[in-house]
Amino acid sequence: MNSSLTGNGRRNALVLSGLQALGGANPAVVVALGGLVGSQLAPSTEMATLPVSLFNIGLALGVLPAAFVMRQKGRRFGYVVGSLLGASGGMIAFYGIAIGSFLLFCLGTILAGLYASYVQSYRFAAADSVEGPLKPKAISWVMIGGLVAAVLATQVILHTSEIIPSLPFGGTFIAQAILALCALPLIAFLRNDPAVTHNTPAAHTNASHGRPLLEIIKQPKFIVAVIAGTSSYSLMSFMMTASPLAMVGCGHSMRDSTLGIQWHILAMFGPSFFTGTLIRRFGKIAVTLSGLLLIALASVVALRGLSVEHFWISLILLGLGWNFGFIGATAMVTDCYRNEERNRVQAFNDFLVFGSVAISSFSSGQLLVTHGWDGINTWTFPIVGVVVVSLMWLWFHERSQAADVAAD
């Protein structure tokens, strides 16, 4: 089969990549500034990262309603709803800063998280537009949009954080709202909306033959894929959320902190040019495994020193590890369901992933206060160890099954 994306699959992947560029700037702004704004508005230092945690809670709580909306009304409709939520979140966060309300600022980040719950489905939308062997490549194309998001978010932060002198960072959240609105014209270019196609009476008939969700999630491959995806994203969030506060706490400038996040996000999405190719050549398990090992290496570097270079190199390795680990795990999930089962399974997967991310981002702020940056990074190793063992077990399990089939 041709390994290139063509036709509507190519068109949708390009459009979704553009949407990812705009939508991907949303979490970058919240993560880079949420803790810093929180430290100014929150009643205690332990609650400084609460806005970032609430962003992730909004994301986790939003995936199931988002899946329902898109199943009933189509993905295009859902993406419009998401963009409007993102614009509302940015403006409410700005208003919270303007009046010094920590509560309103947190409400804005929750709405930004609800927007992100729609953004997270872009990768699945691209995968659903192509045939099986091309799914990893389609996912990678969408994730490439994150490269633009990294640069876009960083430049927005650097050029708007002081645009309203009396309201530090206020202008950035207005810009965040504008970026969300800029996604609306792009959404119209999506073709062959899968959710609309499968919302016909015939589709409902076929959907009734889908397996129960419990049967699907009991598959060993699904269980390991969720463990790997959840760990990759949670560890990344755990370290990334704390890094701006840790850098500023070590005497580094806000500019150095923001640029560190930029390099991190570039590393998160840069490998997407070739991650799909690596998955086809070496397999999903091998690529996912390499991602977790890179995350562990990021913690090793972080524990070696507190210079700007140590922070930046650690964040770059963390981004690379997230890319391989999360895209590999996502590709593994797509092997576990049939076409008519995808909405339920995708939503359930994202609910688990981002629910754990919310917990990790909140706990990172508290752990940073009580145990410092070293304490944050020490937690990485036992978690990576568990995931590596799970992936190796799955690899041997699948080889054993393949051998049994060949013997028969």
mmCIF file of C-alpha atoms in Angstrom:
data_model
loop_
_atom_site.group_PDB
_atom_site.id
_atom_site.type_symbol
_atom_site.label_atom_id
_atom_site.label_comp_id
_atom_site.label_asym_id
_atom_site.label_seq_id
_atom_site.Cartn_x
_atom_site.Cartn_y
_atom_site.Cartn_z
ATOM 1 C CA MET A 1 0.000 0.000 0.000
ATOM 2 C CA ASN A 2 1.167 3.538 -0.752
ATOM 3 C CA SER A 3 2.723 4.983 2.394
ATOM 4 C CA SER A 4 1.697 8.563 1.506
ATOM 5 C CA LEU A 5 -1.483 10.304 2.574
ATOM 6 C CA THR A 6 -3.710 11.260 -0.353
ATOM 7 C CA GLY A 7 -7.141 12.715 -1.068
ATOM 8 C CA ASN A 8 -9.375 13.631 1.847
ATOM 9 C CA GLY A 9 -7.046 11.919 4.300
ATOM 10 C CA ARG A 10 -4.249 14.292 3.316
ATOM 11 C CA ARG A 11 -6.566 17.314 3.311
ATOM 12 C CA ASN A 12 -7.970 16.525 6.754
ATOM 13 C CA ALA A 13 -4.501 15.862 8.203
ATOM 14 C CA LEU A 14 -3.291 19.256 6.952
ATOM 15 C CA VAL A 15 -6.372 21.085 8.275
ATOM 16 C CA LEU A 16 -6.141 19.302 11.601
ATOM 17 C CA SER A 17 -2.449 20.146 11.781
ATOM 18 C CA GLY A 18 -3.387 23.813 11.408
ATOM 19 C CA LEU A 19 -6.023 23.463 14.096
ATOM 20 C CA GLN A 20 -3.426 21.789 16.323
ATOM 21 C CA ALA A 21 -1.109 24.767 15.810
ATOM 22 C CA LEU A 22 -3.788 27.109 17.136
ATOM 23 C CA GLY A 23 -5.230 24.799 19.761
ATOM 24 C CA GLY A 24 -1.801 23.628 20.918
ATOM 25 C CA ALA A 25 -0.911 27.180 21.915
ATOM 26 C CA ASN A 26 -3.751 27.041 24.453
ATOM 27 C CA PRO A 27 -2.152 24.576 26.917
ATOM 28 C CA ALA A 28 1.299 26.061 26.301
ATOM 29 C CA VAL A 29 0.098 29.446 27.561
ATOM 30 C CA VAL A 30 -1.648 27.945 30.590
ATOM 31 C CA VAL A 31 1.321 25.764 31.561
ATOM 32 C CA ALA A 32 3.924 28.503 31.039
ATOM 33 C CA LEU A 33 1.987 31.176 32.922
ATOM 34 C CA GLY A 34 -0.618 29.379 35.060
ATOM 35 C CA GLY A 35 1.765 28.705 37.932
ATOM 36 C CA LEU A 36 3.320 32.179 37.764
ATOM 37 C CA VAL A 37 -0.057 33.942 37.755
ATOM 38 C CA GLY A 38 -1.267 31.499 40.392
ATOM 39 C CA SER A 39 1.669 32.396 42.655
ATOM 40 C CA GLN A 40 0.527 36.043 42.483
ATOM 41 C CA LEU A 41 -3.195 35.430 43.022
ATOM 42 C CA ALA A 42 -3.396 32.223 45.087
ATOM 43 C CA PRO A 43 -3.903 32.442 48.869
ATOM 44 C CA SER A 44 -0.921 30.103 49.452
ATOM 45 C CA THR A 45 2.155 28.934 47.526
ATOM 46 C CA GLU A 46 0.960 25.312 47.596
ATOM 47 C CA MET A 47 -1.977 26.339 45.412
ATOM 48 C CA ALA A 48 0.133 28.119 42.786
ATOM 49 C CA THR A 49 -0.189 25.286 40.248
ATOM 50 C CA LEU A 50 -3.925 24.820 40.883
ATOM 51 C CA PRO A 51 -4.877 26.745 37.681
ATOM 52 C CA VAL A 52 -2.811 24.280 35.626
ATOM 53 C CA SER A 53 -4.370 21.358 37.477
ATOM 54 C CA LEU A 54 -7.857 22.731 36.850
ATOM 55 C CA PHE A 55 -6.982 23.086 33.176
ATOM 56 C CA ASN A 56 -6.231 19.360 33.120
ATOM 57 C CA ILE A 57 -9.367 18.583 35.133
ATOM 58 C CA GLY A 58 -11.397 20.529 32.573
ATOM 59 C CA LEU A 59 -9.715 18.514 29.850
ATOM 60 C CA ALA A 60 -10.423 15.202 31.598
ATOM 61 C CA LEU A 61 -14.045 16.067 32.383
ATOM 62 C CA GLY A 62 -14.560 17.417 28.885
ATOM 63 C CA VAL A 63 -13.544 14.381 26.823
ATOM 64 C CA LEU A 64 -16.732 12.380 27.413
ATOM 65 C CA PRO A 65 -19.169 15.280 26.726
ATOM 66 C CA ALA A 66 -17.010 16.278 23.737
ATOM 67 C CA ALA A 67 -17.234 12.753 22.350
ATOM 68 C CA PHE A 68 -21.023 12.796 22.820
ATOM 69 C CA VAL A 69 -21.385 16.160 21.067
ATOM 70 C CA MET A 70 -19.225 15.060 18.154
ATOM 71 C CA ARG A 71 -21.014 11.737 17.867
ATOM 72 C CA GLN A 72 -24.399 13.467 17.724
ATOM 73 C CA LYS A 73 -23.554 16.611 15.754
ATOM 74 C CA GLY A 74 -20.314 15.809 13.992
ATOM 75 C CA ARG A 75 -16.723 16.767 14.604
ATOM 76 C CA ARG A 76 -16.958 20.086 12.795
ATOM 77 C CA PHE A 77 -19.760 21.217 15.099
ATOM 78 C CA GLY A 78 -17.832 20.001 18.141
ATOM 79 C CA TYR A 79 -14.704 21.845 17.111
ATOM 80 C CA VAL A 80 -16.672 25.083 16.794
ATOM 81 C CA VAL A 81 -17.994 24.567 20.332
ATOM 82 C CA GLY A 82 -14.445 23.907 21.525
ATOM 83 C CA SER A 83 -13.062 27.076 19.957
ATOM 84 C CA LEU A 84 -15.794 29.172 21.557
ATOM 85 C CA LEU A 85 -15.007 27.614 24.933
ATOM 86 C CA GLY A 86 -11.335 28.447 24.408
ATOM 87 C CA ALA A 87 -12.117 32.078 23.585
ATOM 88 C CA SER A 88 -14.362 32.362 26.649
ATOM 89 C CA GLY A 89 -11.677 30.817 28.842
ATOM 90 C CA GLY A 90 -9.031 33.281 27.711
ATOM 91 C CA MET A 91 -11.254 36.295 28.347
ATOM 92 C CA ILE A 92 -12.413 35.079 31.771
ATOM 93 C CA ALA A 93 -8.792 34.371 32.784
ATOM 94 C CA PHE A 94 -7.913 37.908 31.703
ATOM 95 C CA TYR A 95 -10.774 39.333 33.744
ATOM 96 C CA GLY A 96 -9.627 37.295 36.753
ATOM 97 C CA ILE A 97 -6.174 38.868 36.465
ATOM 98 C CA ALA A 98 -7.716 42.324 35.990
ATOM 99 C CA ILE A 99 -9.702 42.195 39.234
ATOM 100 C CA GLY A 100 -7.218 40.054 41.159
ATOM 101 C CA SER A 101 -9.588 37.091 41.453
ATOM 102 C CA PHE A 102 -7.877 33.711 41.769
ATOM 103 C CA LEU A 103 -11.296 32.030 41.473
ATOM 104 C CA LEU A 104 -12.125 33.659 38.128
ATOM 105 C CA PHE A 105 -8.654 32.964 36.782
ATOM 106 C CA CYS A 106 -9.124 29.291 37.670
ATOM 107 C CA LEU A 107 -12.530 29.288 35.951
ATOM 108 C CA GLY A 108 -10.830 30.583 32.818
ATOM 109 C CA THR A 109 -8.270 27.775 32.867
ATOM 110 C CA ILE A 110 -11.047 25.183 33.362
ATOM 111 C CA LEU A 111 -12.760 26.469 30.202
ATOM 112 C CA ALA A 112 -9.415 26.366 28.417
ATOM 113 C CA GLY A 113 -9.213 22.718 29.494
ATOM 114 C CA LEU A 114 -12.659 22.030 28.022
ATOM 115 C CA TYR A 115 -11.385 23.506 24.745
ATOM 116 C CA ALA A 116 -8.368 21.203 24.959
ATOM 117 C CA SER A 117 -10.689 18.187 25.253
ATOM 118 C CA TYR A 118 -11.773 18.882 21.682
ATOM 119 C CA VAL A 119 -8.223 19.611 20.538
ATOM 120 C CA GLN A 120 -7.085 16.207 21.831
ATOM 121 C CA SER A 121 -9.449 14.476 19.404
ATOM 122 C CA TYR A 122 -7.667 15.977 16.372
ATOM 123 C CA ARG A 123 -5.187 13.085 16.330
ATOM 124 C CA PHE A 124 -7.990 10.513 16.332
ATOM 125 C CA ALA A 125 -9.887 12.436 13.646
ATOM 126 C CA ALA A 126 -6.837 12.220 11.382
ATOM 127 C CA ALA A 127 -6.405 8.510 12.092
ATOM 128 C CA ASP A 128 -10.073 7.872 11.298
ATOM 129 C CA SER A 129 -9.630 9.496 7.866
ATOM 130 C CA VAL A 130 -7.161 6.871 6.575
ATOM 131 C CA GLU A 131 -6.693 3.120 6.439
ATOM 132 C CA GLY A 132 -4.917 1.084 9.123
ATOM 133 C CA PRO A 133 -1.229 1.210 8.049
ATOM 134 C CA LEU A 134 -1.382 4.973 7.535
ATOM 135 C CA LYS A 135 -2.880 5.832 10.936
ATOM 136 C CA PRO A 136 0.462 6.503 12.717
ATOM 137 C CA LYS A 137 1.540 8.777 9.849
ATOM 138 C CA ALA A 138 -1.753 10.704 9.964
ATOM 139 C CA ILE A 139 -1.405 11.124 13.744
ATOM 140 C CA SER A 140 2.152 12.386 13.257
ATOM 141 C CA TRP A 141 1.035 14.936 10.665
ATOM 142 C CA VAL A 142 -1.434 16.416 13.116
ATOM 143 C CA MET A 143 1.135 16.517 15.885
ATOM 144 C CA ILE A 144 3.484 18.484 13.607
ATOM 145 C CA GLY A 145 1.091 21.388 14.116
ATOM 146 C CA GLY A 146 2.406 21.465 17.647
ATOM 147 C CA LEU A 147 5.712 22.799 16.305
ATOM 148 C CA VAL A 148 3.958 25.931 15.133
ATOM 149 C CA ALA A 149 2.089 26.042 18.448
ATOM 150 C CA ALA A 150 5.379 26.050 20.367
ATOM 151 C CA VAL A 151 6.775 29.029 18.497
ATOM 152 C CA LEU A 152 3.412 30.771 18.374
ATOM 153 C CA ALA A 153 2.753 30.408 22.104
ATOM 154 C CA THR A 154 6.251 31.536 23.045
ATOM 155 C CA GLN A 155 6.126 34.622 20.853
ATOM 156 C CA VAL A 156 2.658 35.459 22.125
ATOM 157 C CA ILE A 157 3.864 35.229 25.727
ATOM 158 C CA LEU A 158 7.019 37.269 25.125
ATOM 159 C CA HIS A 159 5.246 40.006 23.175
ATOM 160 C CA THR A 160 2.007 40.287 25.156
ATOM 161 C CA SER A 161 2.923 39.525 28.780
ATOM 162 C CA GLU A 162 3.620 43.209 29.463
ATOM 163 C CA ILE A 163 1.495 44.801 26.752
ATOM 164 C CA ILE A 164 -0.827 46.026 29.552
ATOM 165 C CA PRO A 165 1.719 47.382 32.064
ATOM 166 C CA SER A 166 -0.698 47.403 34.990
ATOM 167 C CA LEU A 167 -1.772 43.776 34.349
ATOM 168 C CA PRO A 168 1.220 41.437 33.933
ATOM 169 C CA PHE A 169 0.302 38.481 31.676
ATOM 170 C CA GLY A 170 -3.218 39.866 31.135
ATOM 171 C CA GLY A 171 -2.625 40.616 27.461
ATOM 172 C CA THR A 172 -1.425 37.055 26.884
ATOM 173 C CA PHE A 173 -4.785 35.603 27.845
ATOM 174 C CA ILE A 174 -6.579 38.005 25.498
ATOM 175 C CA ALA A 175 -4.256 36.704 22.768
ATOM 176 C CA GLN A 176 -5.104 33.152 23.836
ATOM 177 C CA ALA A 177 -8.791 33.915 23.224
ATOM 178 C CA ILE A 178 -8.027 35.392 19.794
ATOM 179 C CA LEU A 179 -6.080 32.287 18.758
ATOM 180 C CA ALA A 180 -9.048 30.100 19.685
ATOM 181 C CA LEU A 181 -11.325 32.212 17.477
ATOM 182 C CA CYS A 182 -8.835 31.982 14.595
ATOM 183 C CA ALA A 183 -9.539 28.229 14.462
ATOM 184 C CA LEU A 184 -13.143 28.794 13.325
ATOM 185 C CA PRO A 185 -12.425 29.476 9.608
ATOM 186 C CA LEU A 186 -10.166 26.402 9.369
ATOM 187 C CA ILE A 187 -12.817 24.041 10.715
ATOM 188 C CA ALA A 188 -14.979 24.605 7.627
ATOM 189 C CA PHE A 189 -12.303 22.968 5.436
ATOM 190 C CA LEU A 190 -12.645 19.516 7.052
ATOM 191 C CA ARG A 191 -14.099 16.899 4.680
ATOM 192 C CA ASN A 192 -15.958 13.611 5.143
ATOM 193 C CA ASP A 193 -16.763 14.255 8.783
ATOM 194 C CA PRO A 194 -16.715 10.688 10.210
ATOM 195 C CA ALA A 195 -19.084 11.497 13.058
ATOM 196 C CA VAL A 196 -21.730 12.826 10.680
ATOM 197 C CA THR A 197 -21.333 9.816 8.403
ATOM 198 C CA HIS A 198 -21.812 7.450 11.320
ATOM 199 C CA ASN A 199 -24.810 9.308 12.697
ATOM 200 C CA THR A 200 -27.137 7.881 10.064
ATOM 201 C CA PRO A 201 -29.797 5.248 10.891
ATOM 202 C CA ALA A 202 -27.671 2.603 9.185
ATOM 203 C CA ALA A 203 -24.730 3.619 11.299
ATOM 204 C CA HIS A 204 -26.773 3.217 14.473
ATOM 205 C CA THR A 205 -27.693 -0.286 13.341
ATOM 206 C CA ASN A 206 -24.051 -1.174 12.829
ATOM 207 C CA ALA A 207 -23.036 0.476 16.082
ATOM 208 C CA SER A 208 -25.353 -1.845 17.956
ATOM 209 C CA HIS A 209 -23.023 -4.691 17.012
ATOM 210 C CA GLY A 210 -20.065 -3.086 18.708
ATOM 211 C CA ARG A 211 -18.597 -4.911 21.671
ATOM 212 C CA PRO A 212 -19.309 -3.775 25.236
ATOM 213 C CA LEU A 213 -16.769 -1.259 26.480
ATOM 214 C CA LEU A 214 -15.671 -3.594 29.283
ATOM 215 C CA GLU A 215 -14.769 -6.294 26.760
ATOM 216 C CA ILE A 216 -12.657 -3.838 24.771
ATOM 217 C CA ILE A 217 -10.767 -2.357 27.702
ATOM 218 C CA LYS A 218 -9.954 -5.819 29.096
ATOM 219 C CA GLN A 219 -7.659 -6.481 26.135
ATOM 220 C CA PRO A 220 -4.011 -6.717 27.280
ATOM 221 C CA LYS A 221 -2.881 -4.374 24.522
ATOM 222 C CA PHE A 222 -5.409 -1.724 25.525
ATOM 223 C CA ILE A 223 -4.443 -1.960 29.195
ATOM 224 C CA VAL A 224 -0.736 -1.575 28.441
ATOM 225 C CA ALA A 225 -1.398 1.198 25.909
ATOM 226 C CA VAL A 226 -3.359 3.170 28.511
ATOM 227 C CA ILE A 227 -0.650 2.624 31.131
ATOM 228 C CA ALA A 228 1.999 3.830 28.688
ATOM 229 C CA GLY A 229 -0.016 6.790 27.403
ATOM 230 C CA THR A 230 -1.103 7.838 30.884
ATOM 231 C CA SER A 231 2.427 7.589 32.277
ATOM 232 C CA SER A 232 4.027 9.421 29.339
ATOM 233 C CA TYR A 233 1.608 12.330 29.571
ATOM 234 C CA SER A 234 1.427 12.459 33.374
ATOM 235 C CA LEU A 235 5.194 12.439 33.859
ATOM 236 C CA MET A 236 5.587 15.104 31.194
ATOM 237 C CA SER A 237 2.923 17.267 32.833
ATOM 238 C CA PHE A 238 4.332 16.579 36.293
ATOM 239 C CA MET A 239 7.751 17.938 35.341
ATOM 240 C CA MET A 240 6.658 20.636 32.884
ATOM 241 C CA THR A 241 4.165 22.207 35.299
ATOM 242 C CA ALA A 242 6.807 22.562 37.992
ATOM 243 C CA SER A 243 9.659 23.705 35.756
ATOM 244 C CA PRO A 244 8.650 27.407 35.321
ATOM 245 C CA LEU A 245 8.273 27.800 39.096
ATOM 246 C CA ALA A 246 11.499 25.874 39.715
ATOM 247 C CA MET A 247 13.455 27.998 37.226
ATOM 248 C CA VAL A 248 12.188 31.289 38.640
ATOM 249 C CA GLY A 249 12.808 29.954 42.140
ATOM 250 C CA CYS A 250 16.425 29.230 41.181
ATOM 251 C CA GLY A 251 16.921 32.834 40.105
ATOM 252 C CA HIS A 252 16.425 32.397 36.361
ATOM 253 C CA SER A 253 14.376 34.944 34.414
ATOM 254 C CA MET A 254 10.818 34.573 33.180
ATOM 255 C CA ARG A 255 12.234 34.825 29.645
ATOM 256 C CA ASP A 256 14.542 31.850 30.270
ATOM 257 C CA SER A 257 11.603 29.936 31.705
ATOM 258 C CA THR A 258 9.369 30.733 28.713
ATOM 259 C CA LEU A 259 12.094 29.833 26.225
ATOM 260 C CA GLY A 260 12.590 26.571 28.100
ATOM 261 C CA ILE A 261 8.917 25.763 27.578
ATOM 262 C CA GLN A 262 9.296 26.660 23.890
ATOM 263 C CA TRP A 263 12.200 24.241 23.442
ATOM 264 C CA HIS A 264 10.231 21.636 25.343
ATOM 265 C CA ILE A 265 7.170 21.973 23.100
ATOM 266 C CA LEU A 266 9.327 21.988 19.961
ATOM 267 C CA ALA A 267 10.834 18.725 21.187
ATOM 268 C CA MET A 268 7.338 17.384 21.927
ATOM 269 C CA PHE A 269 6.160 17.852 18.357
ATOM 270 C CA GLY A 270 9.356 18.049 16.253
ATOM 271 C CA PRO A 271 9.872 14.265 15.992
ATOM 272 C CA SER A 272 6.357 13.962 14.523
ATOM 273 C CA PHE A 273 7.958 14.390 11.094
ATOM 274 C CA PHE A 274 9.350 10.883 11.446
ATOM 275 C CA THR A 275 7.628 9.220 14.434
ATOM 276 C CA GLY A 276 5.102 7.524 12.130
ATOM 277 C CA THR A 277 7.937 6.151 10.001
ATOM 278 C CA LEU A 278 9.748 4.881 13.095
ATOM 279 C CA ILE A 279 6.574 3.145 14.271
ATOM 280 C CA ARG A 280 6.151 1.383 10.910
ATOM 281 C CA ARG A 281 9.793 0.293 10.906
ATOM 282 C CA PHE A 282 10.369 -0.688 14.534
ATOM 283 C CA GLY A 283 6.838 -1.179 15.851
ATOM 284 C CA LYS A 284 4.589 0.646 18.284
ATOM 285 C CA ILE A 285 5.939 -1.056 21.397
ATOM 286 C CA ALA A 286 9.594 -0.283 20.624
ATOM 287 C CA VAL A 287 8.907 3.405 19.939
ATOM 288 C CA THR A 288 6.749 3.744 23.073
ATOM 289 C CA LEU A 289 9.450 2.062 25.137
ATOM 290 C CA SER A 290 12.128 4.447 23.843
ATOM 291 C CA GLY A 291 9.896 7.368 24.825
ATOM 292 C CA LEU A 292 9.666 6.255 28.447
ATOM 293 C CA LEU A 293 13.435 5.781 28.623
ATOM 294 C CA LEU A 294 13.968 9.320 27.311
ATOM 295 C CA ILE A 295 11.665 10.658 30.034
ATOM 296 C CA ALA A 296 13.808 8.873 32.627
ATOM 297 C CA LEU A 297 16.921 10.393 31.037
ATOM 298 C CA ALA A 298 15.321 13.848 31.346
ATOM 299 C CA SER A 299 15.105 13.350 35.102
ATOM 300 C CA VAL A 300 18.723 12.201 35.232
ATOM 301 C CA VAL A 301 19.818 15.466 33.589
ATOM 302 C CA ALA A 302 17.560 17.525 35.879
ATOM 303 C CA LEU A 303 19.145 15.940 38.931
ATOM 304 C CA ARG A 304 22.642 16.821 37.718
ATOM 305 C CA GLY A 305 22.324 20.602 38.127
ATOM 306 C CA LEU A 306 20.183 23.730 38.313
ATOM 307 C CA SER A 307 21.672 25.854 35.523
ATOM 308 C CA VAL A 308 19.546 27.123 32.629
ATOM 309 C CA GLU A 309 21.236 24.537 30.413
ATOM 310 C CA HIS A 310 20.287 21.678 32.747
ATOM 311 C CA PHE A 311 16.656 22.819 32.767
ATOM 312 C CA TRP A 312 16.523 23.264 29.002
ATOM 313 C CA ILE A 313 18.209 19.955 28.136
ATOM 314 C CA SER A 314 15.951 18.150 30.588
ATOM 315 C CA LEU A 315 12.849 19.785 29.082
ATOM 316 C CA ILE A 316 13.985 18.882 25.548
ATOM 317 C CA LEU A 317 14.513 15.226 26.495
ATOM 318 C CA LEU A 318 11.151 15.275 28.274
ATOM 319 C CA GLY A 319 9.473 16.538 25.108
ATOM 320 C CA LEU A 320 11.135 13.895 22.928
ATOM 321 C CA GLY A 321 10.135 11.177 25.378
ATOM 322 C CA TRP A 322 6.533 12.385 25.434
ATOM 323 C CA ASN A 323 6.358 12.338 21.633
ATOM 324 C CA PHE A 324 7.540 8.750 21.252
ATOM 325 C CA GLY A 325 5.682 7.510 24.319
ATOM 326 C CA PHE A 326 2.348 9.208 23.699
ATOM 327 C CA ILE A 327 2.130 8.815 19.906
ATOM 328 C CA GLY A 328 3.225 5.185 20.217
ATOM 329 C CA ALA A 329 0.599 4.540 22.894
ATOM 330 C CA THR A 330 -2.080 6.343 20.866
ATOM 331 C CA ALA A 331 -1.277 4.164 17.851
ATOM 332 C CA MET A 332 -1.565 1.088 20.090
ATOM 333 C CA VAL A 333 -5.034 2.196 21.218
ATOM 334 C CA THR A 334 -6.228 2.481 17.595
ATOM 335 C CA ASP A 335 -5.497 -1.242 17.186
ATOM 336 C CA CYS A 336 -7.903 -2.161 19.967
ATOM 337 C CA TYR A 337 -11.296 -1.087 18.596
ATOM 338 C CA ARG A 338 -13.512 -1.469 15.561
ATOM 339 C CA ASN A 339 -14.777 1.467 13.541
ATOM 340 C CA GLU A 340 -18.173 1.561 15.238
ATOM 341 C CA GLU A 341 -16.558 1.447 18.697
ATOM 342 C CA ARG A 342 -14.089 4.281 18.267
ATOM 343 C CA ASN A 343 -15.953 7.181 19.909
ATOM 344 C CA ARG A 344 -16.504 5.332 23.177
ATOM 345 C CA VAL A 345 -12.984 3.913 23.334
ATOM 346 C CA GLN A 346 -11.216 7.138 22.362
ATOM 347 C CA ALA A 347 -13.177 9.123 24.937
ATOM 348 C CA PHE A 348 -12.560 6.537 27.674
ATOM 349 C CA ASN A 349 -8.827 6.500 26.874
ATOM 350 C CA ASP A 350 -8.576 10.287 27.009
ATOM 351 C CA PHE A 351 -10.597 10.433 30.234
ATOM 352 C CA LEU A 352 -8.092 8.124 31.917
ATOM 353 C CA VAL A 353 -5.070 9.907 30.467
ATOM 354 C CA PHE A 354 -6.099 13.436 31.336
ATOM 355 C CA GLY A 355 -7.637 12.532 34.660
ATOM 356 C CA SER A 356 -4.209 11.283 35.712
ATOM 357 C CA VAL A 357 -2.575 14.363 34.185
ATOM 358 C CA ALA A 358 -4.784 16.606 36.351
ATOM 359 C CA ILE A 359 -3.669 14.748 39.475
ATOM 360 C CA SER A 360 0.003 14.898 38.471
ATOM 361 C CA SER A 361 -0.026 18.629 37.682
ATOM 362 C CA PHE A 362 -1.637 19.503 41.022
ATOM 363 C CA SER A 363 0.647 17.239 43.017
ATOM 364 C CA SER A 364 3.725 18.678 41.291
ATOM 365 C CA GLY A 365 3.118 22.087 42.881
ATOM 366 C CA GLN A 366 2.786 20.625 46.361
ATOM 367 C CA LEU A 367 5.767 18.311 45.880
ATOM 368 C CA LEU A 368 7.879 21.209 44.621
ATOM 369 C CA VAL A 369 7.156 23.135 47.812
ATOM 370 C CA THR A 370 7.792 20.187 50.147
ATOM 371 C CA HIS A 371 10.579 18.238 48.368
ATOM 372 C CA GLY A 372 12.010 20.628 45.782
ATOM 373 C CA TRP A 373 12.953 20.058 42.147
ATOM 374 C CA ASP A 374 14.947 16.931 43.026
ATOM 375 C CA GLY A 375 11.869 15.394 44.621
ATOM 376 C CA ILE A 376 9.871 16.014 41.424
ATOM 377 C CA ASN A 377 12.421 14.179 39.298
ATOM 378 C CA THR A 378 13.051 11.270 41.649
ATOM 379 C CA TRP A 379 9.438 10.111 41.213
ATOM 380 C CA THR A 380 10.059 9.438 37.523
ATOM 381 C CA PHE A 381 12.136 6.299 37.896
ATOM 382 C CA PRO A 382 9.753 3.847 39.622
ATOM 383 C CA ILE A 383 6.912 4.863 37.270
ATOM 384 C CA VAL A 384 9.052 4.394 34.176
ATOM 385 C CA GLY A 385 10.178 1.034 35.537
ATOM 386 C CA VAL A 386 6.593 -0.227 35.825
ATOM 387 C CA VAL A 387 5.751 0.893 32.277
ATOM 388 C CA VAL A 388 8.894 -0.641 30.780
ATOM 389 C CA VAL A 389 8.069 -3.988 32.393
ATOM 390 C CA SER A 390 4.468 -3.758 31.064
ATOM 391 C CA LEU A 391 5.636 -3.023 27.516
ATOM 392 C CA MET A 392 8.174 -5.855 27.571
ATOM 393 C CA TRP A 393 5.496 -8.233 28.841
ATOM 394 C CA LEU A 394 3.168 -7.191 26.000
ATOM 395 C CA TRP A 395 5.945 -7.657 23.440
ATOM 396 C CA PHE A 396 6.604 -11.223 24.614
ATOM 397 C CA HIS A 397 2.847 -11.884 24.849
ATOM 398 C CA GLU A 398 2.254 -10.820 21.238
ATOM 399 C CA ARG A 399 5.259 -12.806 19.968
ATOM 400 C CA SER A 400 3.953 -15.874 21.785
ATOM 401 C CA GLN A 401 0.508 -15.444 20.236
ATOM 402 C CA ALA A 402 2.029 -14.998 16.783
ATOM 403 C CA ALA A 403 4.080 -18.170 17.264
ATOM 404 C CA ASP A 404 0.957 -20.103 18.306
ATOM 405 C CA VAL A 405 -0.914 -18.911 15.212
ATOM 406 C CA ALA A 406 2.006 -19.892 12.970
ATOM 407 C CA ALA A 407 2.140 -23.324 14.586
ATOM 408 C CA ASP A 408 -1.560 -23.908 13.896
#
